[in-house]
XYZ file of C-alpha atoms in Angstrom:
562
model
C -37.974 -4.927 4.499
C -37.375 -5.524 0.813
C -38.395 -2.601 -1.357
C -39.469 -2.933 -4.955
C -37.842 -0.414 -7.216
C -38.926 -1.816 -10.591
C -37.930 -4.846 -12.590
C -35.024 -3.103 -14.179
C -32.984 -3.543 -11.013
C -32.632 -6.142 -8.385
C -35.812 -4.841 -6.770
C -34.663 -5.542 -3.216
C -32.729 -3.737 -0.488
C -31.069 -4.508 2.854
C -33.160 -3.508 5.776
C -30.105 -1.678 7.226
C -26.503 -1.045 6.525
C -25.557 -3.394 9.372
C -27.283 -6.307 7.528
C -25.045 -5.726 4.554
C -21.920 -5.596 6.692
C -22.805 -8.762 8.536
C -23.675 -10.545 5.317
C -20.320 -9.614 3.791
C -18.483 -10.678 6.943
C -20.424 -13.950 7.023
C -19.603 -14.519 3.344
C -15.907 -13.874 3.786
C -15.350 -15.403 7.230
C -15.878 -19.050 6.555
C -14.468 -22.519 7.179
C -11.104 -21.604 5.683
C -10.437 -19.105 8.439
C -10.635 -21.931 10.985
C -9.314 -24.984 9.214
C -6.911 -23.551 6.591
C -5.247 -20.332 7.662
C -3.733 -21.474 10.974
C -2.126 -24.456 9.262
C -0.739 -22.235 6.457
C 0.738 -19.831 8.907
C 2.395 -22.623 10.859
C 3.757 -24.180 7.648
C 4.978 -21.008 6.064
C 7.013 -19.215 8.635
C 4.734 -18.806 11.621
C 4.412 -15.115 12.622
C 6.546 -14.161 9.616
C 3.713 -15.365 7.356
C 1.665 -12.377 8.511
C 3.963 -10.054 6.530
C 3.197 -11.436 3.045
C -0.349 -12.151 4.143
C -1.169 -8.492 4.886
C 0.909 -7.173 2.017
C -1.100 -9.344 -0.411
C -4.312 -8.153 1.237
C -3.459 -4.574 0.219
C -2.054 -5.449 -3.236
C -4.641 -7.977 -4.369
C -7.548 -8.420 -1.892
C -8.698 -4.916 -1.224
C -8.510 -3.508 -4.788
C -10.535 -6.477 -6.186
C -12.944 -6.354 -3.246
C -13.702 -2.660 -3.821
C -14.067 -3.242 -7.552
C -16.750 -5.901 -7.082
C -18.682 -3.928 -4.474
C -18.501 -0.852 -6.661
C -19.848 -2.515 -9.775
C -22.678 -4.235 -7.910
C -23.781 -1.181 -5.982
C -23.617 1.252 -8.889
C -25.652 -0.969 -11.242
C -28.004 -2.617 -8.737
C -27.491 -5.760 -10.864
C -26.368 -9.284 -10.127
C -23.661 -11.523 -11.627
C -24.853 -11.287 -15.226
C -26.674 -7.929 -15.323
C -23.660 -6.013 -14.060
C -21.844 -6.784 -17.352
C -24.039 -4.409 -19.301
C -21.128 -2.120 -18.480
C -18.875 -4.154 -20.795
C -20.951 -6.698 -22.720
C -17.942 -8.541 -24.166
C -17.115 -9.712 -20.619
C -20.567 -11.113 -19.757
C -18.994 -14.525 -20.044
C -17.170 -13.790 -16.821
C -20.589 -13.635 -15.165
C -21.329 -17.132 -16.460
C -17.921 -18.293 -15.257
C -18.629 -16.955 -11.780
C -21.959 -18.796 -11.730
C -20.233 -22.090 -12.717
C -17.648 -21.772 -9.955
C -20.293 -20.915 -7.315
C -22.405 -23.853 -8.550
C -19.477 -26.291 -7.958
C -18.691 -24.870 -4.545
C -22.287 -24.795 -3.265
C -22.535 -28.552 -3.730
C -19.669 -29.649 -1.540
C -19.873 -26.666 0.841
C -23.333 -27.782 1.938
C -21.952 -31.257 2.588
C -19.548 -29.718 5.128
C -22.571 -28.174 6.852
C -24.192 -31.631 6.802
C -21.085 -33.204 8.391
C -21.235 -30.519 11.106
C -24.894 -31.238 11.749
C -24.120 -34.979 12.030
C -21.300 -34.268 14.534
C -23.482 -31.826 16.443
C -26.245 -34.397 17.131
C -23.799 -37.276 17.584
C -21.956 -35.248 20.275
C -25.117 -34.812 22.342
C -24.348 -37.919 24.329
C -22.930 -38.607 27.756
C -19.687 -39.813 26.169
C -18.596 -38.331 22.856
C -18.721 -41.222 20.353
C -15.442 -40.392 18.709
C -13.554 -40.842 21.970
C -14.548 -44.581 22.214
C -12.231 -47.374 21.140
C -13.194 -50.579 19.348
C -16.043 -48.950 17.351
C -16.770 -50.007 13.792
C -15.280 -46.900 12.262
C -11.956 -46.778 14.091
C -11.386 -50.503 14.391
C -11.681 -50.898 10.631
C -9.452 -47.905 10.057
C -6.737 -49.361 12.309
C -6.856 -52.626 10.359
C -6.515 -50.818 7.011
C -3.637 -48.664 8.240
C -1.730 -51.661 9.461
C -2.408 -53.615 6.257
C -1.349 -50.649 4.138
C 1.906 -50.193 5.932
C 2.704 -53.884 5.779
C 1.968 -54.611 2.134
C 1.560 -51.094 0.628
C -1.680 -52.288 -0.932
C -5.015 -52.808 0.704
C -7.055 -55.799 -0.565
C -10.140 -57.609 0.628
C -10.565 -55.750 3.925
C -14.136 -55.220 5.006
C -14.317 -51.650 6.368
C -15.437 -48.175 5.577
C -12.621 -47.570 3.105
C -12.816 -50.780 1.032
C -15.572 -52.972 -0.341
C -13.728 -56.279 -0.511
C -12.523 -55.620 -4.085
C -10.319 -52.613 -3.774
C -10.333 -49.125 -2.363
C -13.299 -46.847 -2.513
C -12.598 -43.875 -4.742
C -13.959 -41.868 -7.686
C -14.657 -44.960 -9.679
C -16.086 -46.945 -6.700
C -18.174 -44.806 -4.437
C -19.646 -47.500 -2.272
C -23.041 -47.314 -0.612
C -24.768 -44.071 0.302
C -24.732 -43.234 3.972
C -28.317 -42.586 4.910
C -27.653 -40.551 8.054
C -25.492 -38.127 6.070
C -28.171 -37.825 3.381
C -30.632 -36.840 6.084
C -28.196 -34.264 7.449
C -27.575 -32.851 3.972
C -31.338 -32.551 3.400
C -31.710 -30.751 6.711
C -28.893 -28.354 5.764
C -30.498 -27.599 2.384
C -33.852 -26.964 4.066
C -32.070 -24.394 6.270
C -30.551 -22.742 3.212
C -33.961 -22.683 1.402
C -35.756 -21.226 4.441
C -33.235 -18.407 4.638
C -33.226 -17.582 0.910
C -36.803 -18.081 -0.134
C -37.695 -14.425 0.597
C -34.382 -12.979 -0.558
C -32.524 -10.351 1.455
C -35.643 -9.829 3.546
C -34.984 -13.173 5.227
C -31.202 -13.398 4.830
C -30.753 -9.901 6.361
C -32.339 -11.062 9.586
C -30.602 -14.474 9.752
C -27.086 -12.972 9.561
C -27.577 -11.267 12.916
C -27.130 -14.791 14.361
C -25.029 -16.609 11.795
C -22.421 -13.851 11.376
C -22.003 -13.026 15.043
C -22.292 -16.404 16.783
C -18.967 -17.704 15.398
C -17.148 -14.760 17.067
C -18.696 -15.555 20.382
C -17.624 -19.181 20.149
C -14.098 -18.253 18.923
C -13.713 -15.916 21.855
C -14.781 -18.674 24.323
C -12.443 -21.211 22.660
C -9.476 -18.832 22.651
C -9.909 -17.762 26.285
C -10.517 -21.293 27.565
C -7.834 -22.766 25.268
C -5.245 -20.428 26.733
C -5.795 -22.004 30.177
C -5.105 -25.601 29.021
C -1.881 -27.436 29.742
C 0.341 -27.418 26.672
C -1.508 -24.483 25.079
C 1.637 -22.373 25.175
C 3.562 -24.969 23.136
C 0.778 -24.982 20.553
C 0.785 -21.238 20.234
C 4.609 -21.208 19.924
C 4.286 -23.572 16.973
C 1.691 -21.291 15.454
C 3.699 -18.105 15.805
C 7.308 -19.271 15.846
C 8.917 -17.062 13.191
C 11.143 -18.426 10.444
C 12.569 -15.374 8.715
C 14.137 -17.524 5.902
C 10.684 -18.306 4.592
C 10.370 -14.781 3.205
C 12.840 -15.667 0.447
C 10.619 -18.472 -0.762
C 8.244 -17.317 -3.609
C 5.814 -20.153 -2.756
C 5.177 -18.493 0.599
C 4.229 -15.268 -1.140
C 2.015 -17.160 -3.590
C 0.398 -19.034 -0.737
C -0.329 -15.734 1.098
C -1.848 -14.229 -2.014
C -3.944 -17.314 -2.729
C -5.294 -17.413 0.843
C -6.222 -13.712 0.736
C -7.836 -14.241 -2.640
C -10.017 -17.191 -1.660
C -10.726 -16.025 1.866
C -12.262 -12.709 0.666
C -14.332 -14.512 -1.918
C -13.422 -12.248 -4.827
C -14.353 -13.229 -8.385
C -17.145 -15.584 -7.243
C -19.702 -12.838 -7.892
C -21.074 -12.883 -4.295
C -19.839 -9.391 -3.507
C -21.528 -8.017 -6.618
C -24.836 -9.598 -5.651
C -24.810 -8.430 -2.020
C -23.766 -4.875 -2.852
C -26.458 -4.631 -5.524
C -29.034 -4.462 -2.650
C -27.312 -1.408 -1.176
C -28.416 2.178 -1.275
C -26.749 3.992 -4.145
C -24.788 6.364 -1.901
C -23.549 3.706 0.549
C -19.871 4.217 1.413
C -18.310 1.106 -0.098
C -14.746 2.352 0.565
C -15.382 2.171 4.280
C -17.152 -1.164 3.981
C -14.271 -2.643 1.977
C -11.690 -1.888 4.673
C -14.031 -2.998 7.528
C -14.825 -6.361 6.011
C -11.352 -7.105 4.496
C -9.407 -6.277 7.584
C -11.962 -7.918 9.870
C -11.714 -11.117 7.864
C -7.913 -11.220 8.101
C -7.768 -10.545 11.834
C -10.432 -13.221 12.357
C -8.141 -15.735 10.659
C -5.231 -14.812 12.932
C -7.457 -14.842 16.006
C -8.837 -18.274 15.150
C -5.352 -19.628 14.983
C -4.794 -19.002 18.703
C -7.839 -21.125 19.523
C -6.901 -23.888 17.147
C -3.279 -24.228 18.277
C -4.150 -23.958 21.991
C -6.296 -27.035 21.696
C -3.774 -28.864 19.461
C -1.016 -28.041 21.998
C -3.207 -29.481 24.777
C -3.889 -32.620 22.750
C -0.163 -33.080 22.063
C 0.572 -32.600 25.804
C -1.984 -35.190 26.871
C -0.792 -37.751 24.376
C 2.920 -37.064 25.009
C 3.467 -36.091 21.348
C 4.988 -33.085 19.606
C 2.591 -30.432 18.334
C 3.635 -30.915 14.725
C 2.462 -34.539 14.881
C -1.161 -33.535 15.561
C -1.419 -30.519 13.256
C -3.807 -31.045 10.413
C -5.519 -28.845 7.790
C -8.950 -28.881 6.170
C -11.589 -31.413 7.185
C -8.990 -33.392 9.132
C -8.653 -30.473 11.572
C -12.358 -29.726 11.892
C -13.580 -33.298 12.116
C -10.672 -35.343 13.475
C -8.032 -33.369 15.372
C -10.202 -30.685 16.985
C -12.972 -33.034 18.124
C -10.342 -35.338 19.570
C -8.805 -32.441 21.495
C -12.246 -31.419 22.829
C -12.775 -35.013 23.989
C -9.919 -34.492 26.500
C -11.741 -31.612 28.208
C -13.959 -31.933 31.264
C -16.949 -30.183 29.612
C -16.396 -31.922 26.273
C -20.060 -32.090 25.309
C -20.512 -28.347 25.771
C -17.470 -27.451 23.755
C -18.444 -29.964 21.073
C -21.916 -28.427 20.705
C -20.443 -24.932 20.536
C -17.778 -25.856 18.059
C -20.113 -27.588 15.547
C -22.785 -24.905 15.825
C -19.987 -22.477 14.977
C -19.017 -24.525 11.906
C -22.671 -24.694 10.855
C -23.080 -20.936 11.069
C -19.768 -20.301 9.330
C -20.789 -22.550 6.500
C -24.334 -21.179 6.147
C -23.294 -17.577 5.655
C -21.038 -18.486 2.746
C -23.573 -20.966 1.321
C -26.221 -18.279 1.277
C -24.047 -16.222 -1.043
C -23.035 -19.094 -3.283
C -26.719 -20.052 -3.929
C -27.759 -16.416 -4.249
C -25.177 -15.901 -7.001
C -26.980 -18.508 -9.140
C -30.411 -17.124 -8.275
C -29.402 -13.515 -8.966
C -27.885 -14.518 -12.348
C -31.142 -16.150 -13.375
C -33.217 -13.211 -12.167
C -31.013 -10.848 -14.173
C -32.054 -12.721 -17.326
C -35.685 -13.391 -16.330
C -36.914 -10.523 -14.101
C -40.438 -11.966 -14.009
C -39.148 -14.636 -11.602
C -38.211 -12.088 -8.914
C -41.322 -12.126 -6.820
C -43.902 -14.293 -5.200
C -44.277 -18.007 -5.860
C -41.962 -17.837 -8.888
C -39.033 -16.834 -6.729
C -39.874 -19.472 -4.145
C -40.002 -22.118 -6.899
C -36.665 -20.884 -8.328
C -34.949 -21.130 -5.007
C -36.429 -24.571 -4.299
C -35.172 -25.902 -7.657
C -31.596 -24.730 -7.028
C -31.615 -26.225 -3.549
C -33.091 -29.549 -4.773
C -30.532 -29.862 -7.592
C -27.710 -29.062 -5.133
C -29.059 -31.745 -2.762
C -29.091 -34.388 -5.517
C -25.600 -33.569 -6.765
C -24.210 -33.971 -3.270
C -24.984 -37.736 -3.194
C -21.513 -38.902 -4.502
C -19.888 -37.099 -1.485
C -22.372 -38.803 0.883
C -21.087 -42.278 0.143
C -18.423 -44.325 1.917
C -15.882 -43.164 -0.670
C -17.289 -39.649 -0.590
C -14.345 -38.041 1.042
C -12.299 -38.509 -2.158
C -15.050 -36.763 -4.151
C -15.001 -33.971 -1.569
C -11.227 -33.530 -1.936
C -11.586 -33.725 -5.714
C -14.199 -30.925 -5.942
C -12.572 -28.851 -3.122
C -9.188 -28.870 -4.914
C -10.321 -28.244 -8.478
C -13.709 -26.403 -8.448
C -12.310 -23.029 -7.632
C -8.634 -22.797 -8.355
C -7.084 -22.387 -11.792
C -10.222 -21.185 -13.432
C -11.045 -18.774 -10.587
C -7.570 -17.246 -10.717
C -7.967 -16.545 -14.423
C -11.458 -15.133 -13.819
C -9.898 -12.701 -11.331
C -7.341 -11.549 -13.896
C -9.955 -11.050 -16.588
C -12.258 -9.296 -14.131
C -9.514 -6.819 -13.238
C -8.622 -6.190 -16.883
C -12.238 -6.008 -18.083
C -13.298 -3.405 -15.449
C -10.205 -1.244 -15.226
C -9.005 -1.381 -18.794
C -12.050 -2.436 -20.815
C -14.955 -0.671 -19.195
C -12.924 2.155 -17.676
C -11.400 3.233 -20.984
C -12.982 1.575 -24.040
C -16.512 2.799 -23.375
C -15.756 6.256 -21.937
C -12.484 7.392 -20.491
C -12.223 6.842 -16.733
C -15.881 5.756 -16.627
C -15.490 3.397 -13.681
C -13.831 6.140 -11.642
C -16.658 8.549 -12.526
C -19.185 5.964 -11.397
C -17.474 5.633 -7.999
C -17.375 9.448 -7.723
C -21.151 9.601 -8.390
C -21.781 7.299 -5.464
C -19.258 8.393 -2.874
C -17.629 11.637 -4.050
C -13.891 12.138 -4.657
C -11.246 9.905 -3.131
C -8.534 11.671 -1.170
C -5.142 11.815 -2.906
C -3.580 8.939 -0.891
C -6.356 6.497 -1.636
C -6.424 7.583 -5.253
C -2.729 6.913 -5.684
C -3.034 3.572 -3.907
C -5.950 2.292 -6.013
C -4.535 3.563 -9.244
C -1.246 1.801 -8.638
C -2.986 -1.402 -7.740
C -5.695 -1.444 -10.480
C -3.428 -0.593 -13.329
C -0.206 -2.411 -12.342
C 0.193 -4.180 -9.024
C -3.022 -6.247 -8.795
C -2.982 -7.743 -12.315
C 0.776 -8.290 -11.911
C 0.329 -10.181 -8.634
C -2.519 -12.258 -10.060
C -0.298 -13.270 -12.976
C 2.376 -14.235 -10.437
C -0.130 -16.365 -8.539
C -1.289 -18.036 -11.750
C 2.293 -18.759 -12.825
C 3.087 -20.324 -9.431
C -0.148 -22.363 -9.526
C 0.564 -23.885 -12.937
C 4.273 -24.399 -12.187
C 3.291 -26.428 -9.125
C 0.762 -28.515 -11.015
C 0.750 -32.270 -10.264
C -1.746 -34.929 -11.321
C -4.561 -35.448 -8.862
C -3.531 -38.988 -8.064
C -0.361 -38.018 -6.195
C 3.360 -37.447 -6.254
C 4.187 -40.786 -7.875
C 2.526 -39.698 -11.087
C 0.605 -42.901 -11.458
C -3.168 -43.441 -11.370
C -4.530 -45.473 -8.553
C -7.680 -47.250 -7.364
C -8.697 -44.091 -5.604
C -8.113 -41.619 -8.469
C -8.257 -43.471 -11.824
C -6.695 -42.235 -14.968
C -9.751 -40.326 -16.220
C -10.002 -38.331 -12.998
C -7.174 -35.972 -13.912
C -8.900 -34.947 -17.152
C -12.139 -34.435 -15.330
C -10.364 -32.338 -12.687
C -8.782 -29.926 -15.202
C -12.011 -29.708 -17.196
C -13.929 -28.709 -14.084
C -11.252 -26.216 -12.974
C -10.984 -24.607 -16.331
C -14.716 -24.653 -17.238
C -15.246 -21.012 -16.128
C -12.697 -19.864 -18.676
C -13.896 -22.344 -21.279
C -17.196 -20.511 -21.042
C -15.860 -16.973 -20.649
C -13.220 -16.717 -23.403
C -15.380 -17.809 -26.396
C -18.109 -15.437 -25.312
C -15.547 -12.601 -25.165
C -14.167 -13.415 -28.633
C -17.556 -13.698 -30.297
C -18.584 -10.363 -28.758
C -15.434 -8.680 -29.988
C -16.080 -9.953 -33.501
C -19.629 -8.657 -33.290
C -18.500 -5.172 -32.220
C -15.574 -4.977 -34.629
C -15.216 -1.569 -36.244
C -17.337 0.249 -33.779
C -15.748 3.245 -32.037
C -17.499 2.496 -28.739
C -18.529 -0.806 -27.292
C -22.313 -1.256 -26.930
C -22.814 -0.502 -23.258
C -25.560 2.162 -23.538
C -27.905 -0.134 -21.595
C -25.639 0.111 -18.519
C -27.219 2.624 -16.231
C -26.810 3.400 -12.559
C -29.237 2.169 -9.952
C -30.391 5.793 -9.500
C -31.072 6.286 -13.181
C -33.154 3.119 -13.339
C -35.169 4.108 -10.244
C -35.741 7.579 -11.635
C -36.879 6.166 -14.958
C -39.303 3.794 -13.115
C -40.677 6.684 -11.071
C -41.202 8.841 -14.190
C -42.946 5.970 -15.973
C -45.203 5.378 -13.004
C -46.130 9.028 -12.744
C -47.649 8.915 -16.252
C -50.387 6.557 -15.166
């Protein structure tokens, strides 16, 4: 039950510690664990990839994860309110909100696709296993035409409109069935968020645990399929030479970074509902390690089915391996269509995708809501909160329309690739520097460390040495390395040939970089203006930053006077 503790804090609390853990696991364990990690492992050295993957977990993931949980729990504030600790860096909170806003739009569309597949698969014969249907007949024609002439013109299908390819400049008609599915998905999100953690805390008992049940079923059953062993060999086959490739290390760090959801602000928001004395050190290791082992475990299920599909079609495994939506909505459904109980596995798989997506989507939307409530506390309760949640959901629904067109997949790839990449990496760097160098030293020496001690007592010497080394050297150093690798590998959105196309016109590259860098475009000016304002002061103005306990005590004292 949500407990009011005064408008100075978030005013809500998890019903139990388990609700918090499940919410964090649901937030971190998402679609990327199923459709991205297994492919990255296969592509970057197989089993050898686990070495840089876990090393980056301890150098980058866990230190940042603990930092965000600590700031949120200590202050009891959301994405904006938490920066009372270091007002100059409040722009980072706005940057986090911007990133989460972008992501929530296309992430809900993935849930909508899953809903569409779920209901479409409730037929005697799975529709995507049939030949000569309008969607695959047209695709075959386009593929043949493209190979023959290298340019597709005047072909009536779901990729062209008779005057060129669908793309960012030519979306094509809106697909009504997907709009309905997207509306249904947003209604689910609204229903689970309208009462805050009081409702989310109960929903996660299902949404955070059901994917593990399905994954277990898929892994066990997948292991019994013909060809499964070949698929798993491709997944784990070690290539020790990959360890000398810096891109493999950068890929491992990036995957840890995005998989744990650091620098989006979601961890701050969720931990702000915790009890002040909750052991966040323990929670950090439980969630972070659980997330990584889930990714590895999911890979066994994915490659078992891909190995079976390759066996049935007399193909090599590498010819059927895909990443991203192609794995979740093409390769994996095709593999399930080869099974005797295909309808059952189809239903389980797409319910799993829906629950994986919903957990993360709850957090992305809640980041926006919490940021607004930090600034306008009078919106926290009653009909005002319900109206606030409904407005965010309605705006997200409307902005998803370009992705729900016949050319919408290109918009999906566009937003997926550029909404949370360069800008988010820079946010992570500034987050680390702002908390561990700015707030920790410029307001009061070792203030962050004192805050953590107030909540959980002293760290043991091993953990203290580990976190000190990461916070003050290794983590910012590794983030700088990731950023350097990301910018060095930059290529225009339209492809390797460096030329605009009908799909991605010339203006799309400028839009992509503007969107990707917008969190920093917001954050840096705010930081500079704040520094100018505080110039000459011996201490930065962070007196308003108080712990959750201090605010609750002040509220209790004030109430006792009446």
